Backbone as JSON, one array per atom type, in Angstrom:
{
  "sequence": "MYEQLCSIENLLSAFDNAHKGKSNKYYVKRFEKNLSDNIMKLRLELLNESYKPHPLKVFIINDPKTRKISKSRFRDRIVHHALINIIGRLFENEFIYDSHANQKGKGTLKAVQRFNIFKRKVSRNNTKDCYVLKADIKHYFDEIDHKILLSIIKMKVNDEKIINLISKILKNSARSGGGG",
  "N": [[11.92, -41.12, -244.64], [14.29, -40.11, -245.5], [13.58, -38.2, -247.39], [12.5, -36.38, -245.51], [14.86, -35.57, -244.41], [16.0, -34.15, -246.42], [14.49, -32.02, -246.62], [13.49, -28.44, -247.09], [12.99, -27.13, -244.76], [14.11, -28.69, -242.71], [16.93, -28.64, -243.61], [17.26, -25.64, -243.2], [16.85, -25.58, -240.48], [18.89, -27.12, -239.74], [21.07, -25.61, -240.55], [20.77, -23.35, -238.87], [21.47, -24.62, -236.31], [23.96, -25.37, -236.96], [25.34, -22.92, -237.32], [25.13, -21.64, -234.76], [26.8, -19.81, -232.37], [29.02, -19.22, -234.13], [28.44, -17.37, -235.87], [29.87, -15.07, -236.61], [31.88, -16.04, -237.97], [33.94, -16.17, -240.97], [33.43, -18.07, -242.94], [30.64, -18.85, -242.33], [29.29, -16.38, -242.63], [29.94, -16.2, -245.55], [28.4, -18.49, -246.52], [25.82, -17.76, -245.51], [25.4, -15.42, -246.94], [24.37, -16.25, -249.55], [22.29, -17.74, -248.85], [19.71, -19.0, -249.58], [20.38, -20.01, -252.24], [22.45, -21.82, -251.75], [21.49, -23.58, -249.71], [19.59, -24.84, -251.28], [21.16, -25.79, -253.37], [22.55, -27.79, -251.81], [20.49, -29.22, -251.1], [19.53, -30.3, -253.56], [21.86, -31.85, -254.17], [21.68, -33.73, -252.06], [19.22, -34.83, -252.68], [19.43, -36.09, -255.22], [21.56, -37.79, -254.44], [24.09, -37.23, -254.87], [25.69, -35.85, -253.13], [28.69, -35.33, -251.89], [31.02, -35.45, -249.11], [33.4, -32.78, -248.37], [36.93, -33.17, -248.05], [38.15, -33.5, -244.76], [39.44, -30.95, -242.76], [42.39, -31.23, -241.24], [44.17, -30.47, -238.21], [46.6, -29.73, -235.64], [46.29, -29.16, -232.09], [47.2, -27.91, -228.81], [45.9, -28.55, -226.01], [45.49, -29.22, -223.02], [47.29, -31.04, -223.92], [48.67, -32.31, -226.76], [46.64, -32.85, -229.64], [45.04, -34.29, -232.31], [42.8, -32.8, -234.42], [40.08, -33.17, -236.52], [38.18, -31.4, -238.85], [35.18, -30.71, -240.28], [33.9, -29.11, -243.24], [31.82, -26.18, -243.32], [29.36, -26.63, -244.71], [29.1, -29.26, -244.73], [28.85, -29.93, -242.16], [26.29, -28.86, -241.8], [24.82, -30.78, -243.01], [25.57, -32.85, -241.22], [24.05, -31.93, -239.17], [21.38, -31.88, -240.03], [21.08, -34.6, -240.49], [21.13, -35.6, -237.74], [18.99, -34.11, -236.77], [16.88, -35.83, -237.96], [17.54, -38.6, -237.28], [18.43, -38.56, -234.63], [16.7, -38.75, -232.58], [16.0, -41.37, -232.49], [17.99, -42.59, -231.24], [18.32, -41.57, -228.84], [17.35, -42.75, -226.35], [19.1, -44.67, -226.11], [21.44, -43.76, -224.91], [23.16, -42.92, -221.9], [21.87, -41.3, -219.19], [23.46, -39.25, -218.26], [25.05, -38.48, -220.36], [26.04, -35.81, -222.21], [26.89, -34.7, -224.41], [26.23, -33.27, -227.72], [23.4, -33.24, -227.56], [20.03, -32.42, -227.53], [18.86, -29.96, -225.33], [20.75, -30.39, -223.68], [24.33, -30.28, -222.94], [27.57, -28.45, -222.38], [27.07, -26.66, -220.05], [24.97, -27.79, -218.88], [26.12, -30.16, -218.21], [28.13, -29.41, -216.46], [26.46, -28.45, -214.41], [25.26, -30.87, -213.6], [27.49, -32.25, -212.79], [28.13, -30.78, -210.56], [25.95, -31.3, -208.72], [26.56, -34.09, -208.29], [29.04, -33.7, -207.02], [28.49, -32.29, -204.7], [27.01, -34.13, -203.32], [28.62, -36.41, -203.02], [30.7, -35.14, -201.55], [29.44, -34.26, -199.31], [28.03, -31.82, -199.16], [30.33, -30.32, -199.53], [31.81, -30.83, -197.38], [33.55, -32.78, -197.06], [36.45, -34.31, -198.25], [36.71, -35.3, -201.81], [37.34, -37.13, -204.83], [38.21, -36.84, -208.3], [38.3, -38.43, -211.32], [39.9, -37.62, -214.29], [39.78, -38.59, -217.47], [40.82, -39.65, -220.73], [40.37, -41.16, -223.74], [42.59, -42.34, -225.84], [42.92, -41.51, -229.29], [40.28, -42.04, -229.75], [38.01, -41.79, -231.51], [39.27, -42.31, -234.0], [39.6, -44.94, -233.8], [37.13, -46.21, -233.97], [35.23, -48.87, -235.27], [33.95, -48.76, -238.26], [32.41, -50.6, -239.77], [31.15, -52.08, -237.7], [29.9, -49.94, -236.46], [28.0, -48.93, -238.2], [26.48, -51.39, -238.6], [25.17, -51.11, -235.95], [23.81, -48.79, -236.3], [22.05, -49.59, -238.59], [20.32, -51.12, -237.15], [18.44, -49.4, -235.99], [17.87, -47.64, -238.09], [16.19, -47.83, -241.09], [16.28, -47.04, -243.46], [17.64, -47.0, -246.61], [18.95, -44.9, -247.95], [19.6, -43.05, -246.11], [21.43, -44.56, -244.64], [23.41, -44.83, -246.75], [24.26, -42.21, -246.87], [25.43, -41.8, -244.39], [27.37, -43.5, -244.4], [29.01, -42.45, -246.43], [29.9, -40.26, -245.06], [31.33, -41.4, -242.91], [33.36, -42.68, -244.46], [34.67, -40.61, -245.36], [35.91, -39.51, -243.24], [37.57, -41.67, -242.67], [39.21, -41.47, -244.98], [40.62, -39.18, -244.43], [42.24, -39.92, -242.59], [41.24, -40.77, -240.13], [39.12, -42.99, -238.15], [38.05, -46.26, -238.74]],
  "CA": [[12.81, -40.48, -243.77], [15.41, -39.38, -246.38], [12.95, -37.03, -247.79], [12.33, -35.46, -244.47], [16.26, -34.96, -244.13], [16.38, -33.25, -247.54], [13.34, -30.87, -246.88], [14.1, -27.26, -246.9], [12.83, -26.82, -243.38], [15.23, -29.46, -241.86], [18.16, -27.93, -243.84], [17.37, -24.59, -242.63], [16.84, -25.82, -239.18], [20.29, -27.64, -239.48], [21.9, -24.25, -240.69], [20.72, -22.61, -237.6], [22.01, -25.42, -235.39], [25.35, -25.38, -237.28], [26.13, -21.66, -237.15], [25.23, -21.15, -233.43], [28.21, -19.48, -231.92], [29.87, -19.06, -235.23], [27.83, -16.47, -236.72], [30.91, -14.12, -236.99], [32.96, -16.59, -238.86], [33.86, -15.77, -242.46], [32.93, -19.09, -243.78], [29.37, -18.9, -242.09], [28.89, -15.36, -243.43], [29.82, -16.4, -246.89], [27.4, -19.46, -246.71], [24.65, -17.04, -245.36], [25.06, -14.49, -247.99], [23.57, -16.73, -250.4], [21.72, -18.83, -247.99], [18.81, -19.82, -250.45], [21.05, -20.85, -253.19], [23.41, -22.66, -251.0], [20.59, -24.53, -249.2], [18.9, -25.42, -252.62], [22.21, -26.57, -253.97], [22.77, -28.83, -250.96], [19.22, -30.12, -251.16], [19.59, -31.07, -254.82], [22.94, -32.76, -254.06], [21.25, -34.71, -251.29], [18.04, -35.7, -253.33], [20.24, -36.8, -256.39], [22.49, -38.86, -253.88], [25.47, -36.79, -255.45], [26.46, -35.16, -252.26], [29.91, -35.66, -251.3], [31.59, -34.4, -248.1], [34.7, -32.3, -248.69], [38.03, -33.76, -247.23], [38.36, -32.76, -243.43], [40.74, -30.11, -242.36], [43.11, -31.8, -240.1], [45.08, -29.86, -237.83], [46.96, -30.14, -234.08], [46.06, -28.17, -231.04], [47.74, -28.1, -227.46], [44.82, -28.13, -225.08], [46.8, -28.81, -222.72], [48.04, -32.02, -224.54], [48.65, -32.29, -228.07], [45.73, -33.68, -230.13], [44.6, -34.07, -233.65], [41.49, -32.35, -234.81], [39.57, -33.11, -237.94], [37.03, -30.47, -238.89], [34.51, -30.72, -241.55], [33.55, -27.88, -243.81], [30.54, -25.8, -242.79], [28.22, -27.09, -245.42], [29.07, -30.59, -244.39], [28.31, -29.78, -240.73], [24.8, -28.54, -241.92], [24.43, -32.08, -243.5], [25.56, -33.64, -240.01], [22.94, -31.52, -238.23], [20.28, -32.5, -240.75], [20.97, -35.9, -240.27], [21.07, -35.63, -236.4], [17.48, -33.79, -236.62], [15.98, -36.84, -238.34], [17.72, -39.95, -236.76], [18.82, -38.45, -233.43], [15.42, -39.12, -231.49], [16.03, -42.85, -232.58], [19.12, -43.1, -230.43], [18.33, -40.77, -227.47], [17.12, -43.72, -225.15], [20.19, -45.64, -225.92], [22.49, -43.04, -224.09], [23.0, -42.91, -220.5], [21.36, -39.96, -218.74], [24.58, -38.24, -218.08], [25.78, -38.26, -221.61], [25.59, -34.42, -222.69], [27.56, -34.23, -225.73], [25.43, -33.22, -228.96], [22.04, -33.85, -227.4], [19.15, -31.34, -227.37], [18.59, -29.68, -224.02], [22.06, -30.77, -222.84], [25.57, -29.48, -223.42], [28.51, -28.37, -221.4], [26.57, -26.12, -218.91], [24.14, -29.0, -218.12], [27.03, -31.29, -217.66], [28.66, -28.76, -215.33], [25.51, -28.43, -213.32], [25.1, -32.19, -213.17], [28.71, -32.48, -211.93], [27.97, -30.09, -209.26], [25.16, -32.17, -208.03], [27.28, -35.28, -207.79], [30.18, -33.17, -206.2], [27.93, -31.86, -203.36], [26.42, -35.48, -202.91], [29.82, -37.11, -202.56], [31.34, -34.34, -200.47], [28.57, -34.02, -198.38], [27.96, -30.46, -199.07], [31.75, -29.66, -199.56], [32.4, -31.01, -195.84], [34.3, -34.17, -196.97], [37.17, -34.49, -199.55], [36.48, -36.27, -202.77], [38.44, -36.95, -205.96], [37.54, -36.93, -209.62], [39.19, -39.06, -212.46], [39.7, -37.16, -215.65], [40.44, -39.47, -218.47], [40.64, -39.44, -222.13], [40.48, -42.21, -224.45], [43.35, -41.99, -226.88], [42.46, -41.73, -230.67], [39.0, -42.71, -229.67], [37.08, -41.52, -232.77], [40.11, -42.82, -235.0], [39.52, -46.2, -233.59], [35.84, -46.79, -234.05], [35.18, -49.67, -236.43], [32.93, -48.27, -239.23], [31.37, -51.63, -239.99], [30.18, -52.29, -236.42], [29.0, -48.71, -236.25], [26.95, -49.04, -239.48], [25.63, -52.34, -238.23], [24.42, -50.88, -234.88], [22.9, -47.87, -236.87], [21.1, -50.17, -239.12], [19.26, -51.69, -236.18], [17.42, -48.53, -235.77], [17.51, -46.94, -239.21], [16.02, -48.95, -242.01], [16.31, -46.28, -244.67], [19.12, -47.35, -247.18], [19.51, -43.67, -248.47], [20.31, -42.52, -244.89], [22.65, -45.4, -244.34], [24.5, -44.56, -247.54], [24.71, -40.99, -246.58], [26.09, -42.09, -243.21], [28.59, -44.29, -244.88], [29.8, -41.38, -247.16], [30.55, -39.33, -244.06], [32.49, -42.24, -242.32], [34.32, -42.9, -245.32], [35.2, -39.34, -245.5], [36.88, -39.41, -241.92], [38.8, -42.59, -242.81], [40.19, -40.9, -246.02], [41.23, -38.01, -243.87], [43.14, -40.29, -241.68], [40.66, -41.11, -239.1], [38.08, -44.07, -238.4], [38.4, -47.64, -239.17]],
  "C": [[14.05, -39.58, -244.54], [14.83, -38.09, -246.95], [12.78, -35.89, -246.86], [13.83, -34.78, -244.28], [16.52, -33.99, -245.35], [15.41, -32.06, -247.41], [14.04, -29.53, -246.41], [13.94, -26.66, -245.4], [13.87, -27.39, -242.49], [16.62, -28.86, -242.31], [18.29, -26.56, -243.17], [17.68, -24.59, -241.08], [18.4, -26.34, -238.68], [21.54, -26.44, -239.58], [21.92, -23.61, -239.42], [21.3, -23.19, -236.46], [23.82, -25.32, -235.75], [26.12, -24.04, -237.01], [25.88, -20.99, -235.63], [26.45, -20.98, -232.95], [29.25, -19.34, -232.79], [29.43, -18.13, -236.06], [28.79, -15.4, -237.29], [31.95, -14.57, -237.88], [33.0, -16.41, -240.25], [33.16, -16.83, -243.36], [31.17, -19.35, -243.69], [28.85, -17.61, -242.8], [28.77, -15.39, -244.87], [28.7, -17.44, -247.28], [26.0, -18.61, -246.59], [24.27, -16.11, -246.36], [24.17, -14.81, -249.04], [22.95, -18.08, -250.0], [20.58, -19.7, -248.91], [19.46, -20.47, -251.26], [21.73, -21.81, -252.66], [22.45, -23.94, -250.34], [19.95, -25.45, -250.28], [20.01, -26.33, -253.31], [22.42, -27.92, -253.07], [21.64, -29.89, -251.05], [19.33, -31.08, -252.34], [20.66, -32.11, -254.84], [22.41, -34.05, -253.18], [20.13, -35.65, -251.98], [18.75, -36.42, -254.39], [21.22, -37.83, -255.83], [23.95, -38.32, -254.55], [26.22, -36.07, -254.53], [27.8, -35.91, -251.82], [30.56, -34.82, -250.29], [32.99, -33.96, -248.72], [35.75, -32.93, -247.73], [37.91, -32.75, -245.95], [39.7, -32.05, -243.39], [41.28, -30.74, -241.15], [44.31, -30.89, -239.58], [45.44, -30.07, -236.23], [46.68, -28.92, -233.39], [46.77, -28.68, -229.91], [46.72, -27.65, -226.54], [44.73, -29.01, -223.97], [47.81, -29.81, -223.48], [47.95, -31.92, -226.05], [47.51, -33.11, -228.69], [45.37, -33.31, -231.32], [43.3, -33.72, -233.79], [41.06, -32.42, -236.22], [38.37, -32.37, -238.06], [36.46, -30.41, -240.16], [34.2, -29.22, -241.98], [32.08, -27.52, -243.31], [29.41, -26.39, -243.54], [28.08, -28.51, -245.17], [28.54, -30.71, -243.01], [26.8, -29.5, -240.83], [24.1, -29.94, -242.16], [24.47, -33.0, -242.15], [24.31, -33.33, -239.19], [21.57, -31.92, -238.92], [20.06, -33.78, -240.57], [20.5, -36.15, -238.82], [19.43, -35.31, -236.06], [16.45, -34.85, -236.95], [16.2, -38.18, -237.57], [18.13, -39.81, -235.25], [17.9, -38.98, -232.38], [15.37, -40.68, -231.61], [16.88, -43.34, -231.46], [19.14, -42.64, -228.94], [18.24, -41.76, -226.22], [18.09, -44.66, -224.92], [21.37, -45.03, -225.12], [22.23, -42.99, -222.68], [22.5, -41.45, -220.2], [22.43, -38.82, -218.78], [25.56, -38.04, -219.21], [25.25, -36.85, -221.96], [26.1, -33.99, -223.85], [26.37, -34.32, -226.93], [24.16, -33.75, -228.66], [21.25, -32.48, -227.1], [18.8, -31.25, -225.77], [19.74, -30.1, -223.1], [23.21, -29.94, -223.42], [26.58, -29.24, -222.16], [27.98, -27.64, -220.1], [25.8, -27.05, -218.25], [25.07, -29.98, -217.5], [27.78, -30.7, -216.33], [27.71, -28.79, -213.98], [25.36, -29.77, -212.84], [26.39, -32.7, -212.32], [28.63, -31.93, -210.51], [27.12, -30.74, -208.21], [25.78, -33.35, -207.47], [28.37, -34.87, -206.67], [29.55, -32.85, -204.75], [27.44, -33.03, -202.59], [27.6, -36.09, -202.18], [30.59, -36.47, -201.53], [30.6, -33.84, -199.35], [28.42, -32.39, -198.14], [29.26, -29.76, -198.84], [32.38, -29.78, -198.05], [33.51, -32.38, -195.87], [35.16, -33.99, -198.46], [36.48, -35.52, -200.48], [37.26, -36.07, -203.98], [37.58, -37.23, -207.34], [38.68, -37.45, -210.75], [38.85, -38.4, -213.76], [40.4, -38.13, -216.49], [40.06, -39.18, -219.89], [41.02, -40.67, -222.89], [41.34, -41.95, -225.71], [42.93, -42.47, -228.26], [40.99, -42.45, -230.76], [38.16, -42.83, -230.95], [37.95, -42.19, -233.98], [39.95, -44.43, -235.06], [38.21, -47.01, -233.61], [35.72, -47.58, -235.38], [33.86, -49.32, -237.17], [31.89, -49.31, -239.52], [30.5, -52.07, -238.87], [29.46, -51.16, -236.3], [27.82, -48.68, -237.11], [25.94, -50.1, -238.96], [24.64, -51.97, -237.12], [23.33, -49.74, -235.5], [21.74, -48.42, -237.65], [20.08, -50.72, -238.31], [18.24, -50.67, -235.92], [16.99, -47.74, -237.03], [17.38, -47.87, -240.48], [15.89, -48.13, -243.45], [17.64, -46.17, -245.33], [19.84, -45.89, -247.73], [20.21, -42.94, -247.35], [21.5, -43.2, -244.56], [23.74, -45.11, -245.34], [25.07, -43.2, -247.32], [25.78, -40.97, -245.16], [27.52, -42.59, -243.61], [29.48, -43.35, -245.59], [30.58, -40.7, -246.22], [31.65, -40.1, -243.32], [33.63, -42.54, -243.36], [35.36, -41.53, -245.58], [36.22, -39.11, -244.31], [38.08, -40.58, -242.08], [39.76, -42.21, -243.87], [40.86, -39.78, -245.49], [42.18, -38.46, -242.82], [42.55, -40.81, -240.26], [39.64, -42.13, -239.25], [38.58, -45.22, -239.16], [37.39, -47.96, -240.28]]
}
């Protein structure tokens, strides 16, 4: 499983996923300029288990309320996508059907389309008033217990190198002020 994660094909696929919608960003162009070298370097770090995620960039946005955002560097996002390419399918059946975030064939547009189906049903084709609750769990990602999360992941993933990589990523978020 780990060898699959480290394959050039998987890393190039992960690059494609990570750069969608961001191809004009400076950091993407810089990585892409030496794509072969950068992918090979990342691959060697993963194969040697010397890969270390860079510290997260933490910043505040007002959207419409104030929230802290922790952003991984582009090369680390490639690793995240490479990981999901390999283990994502193991967890797909665990999610409810209407979970749309970070899933193949889903996303914001599909979520809006699904919402509109529910809205039409509940409002009887817009003939009846209906209400929507918009909620946000404060500091959700910061409060996830990493030991519990890893124990859940281990139920599906029995590759110790994959688990170690996930652990490195989680420790990086804790080091940057997020996650338990």
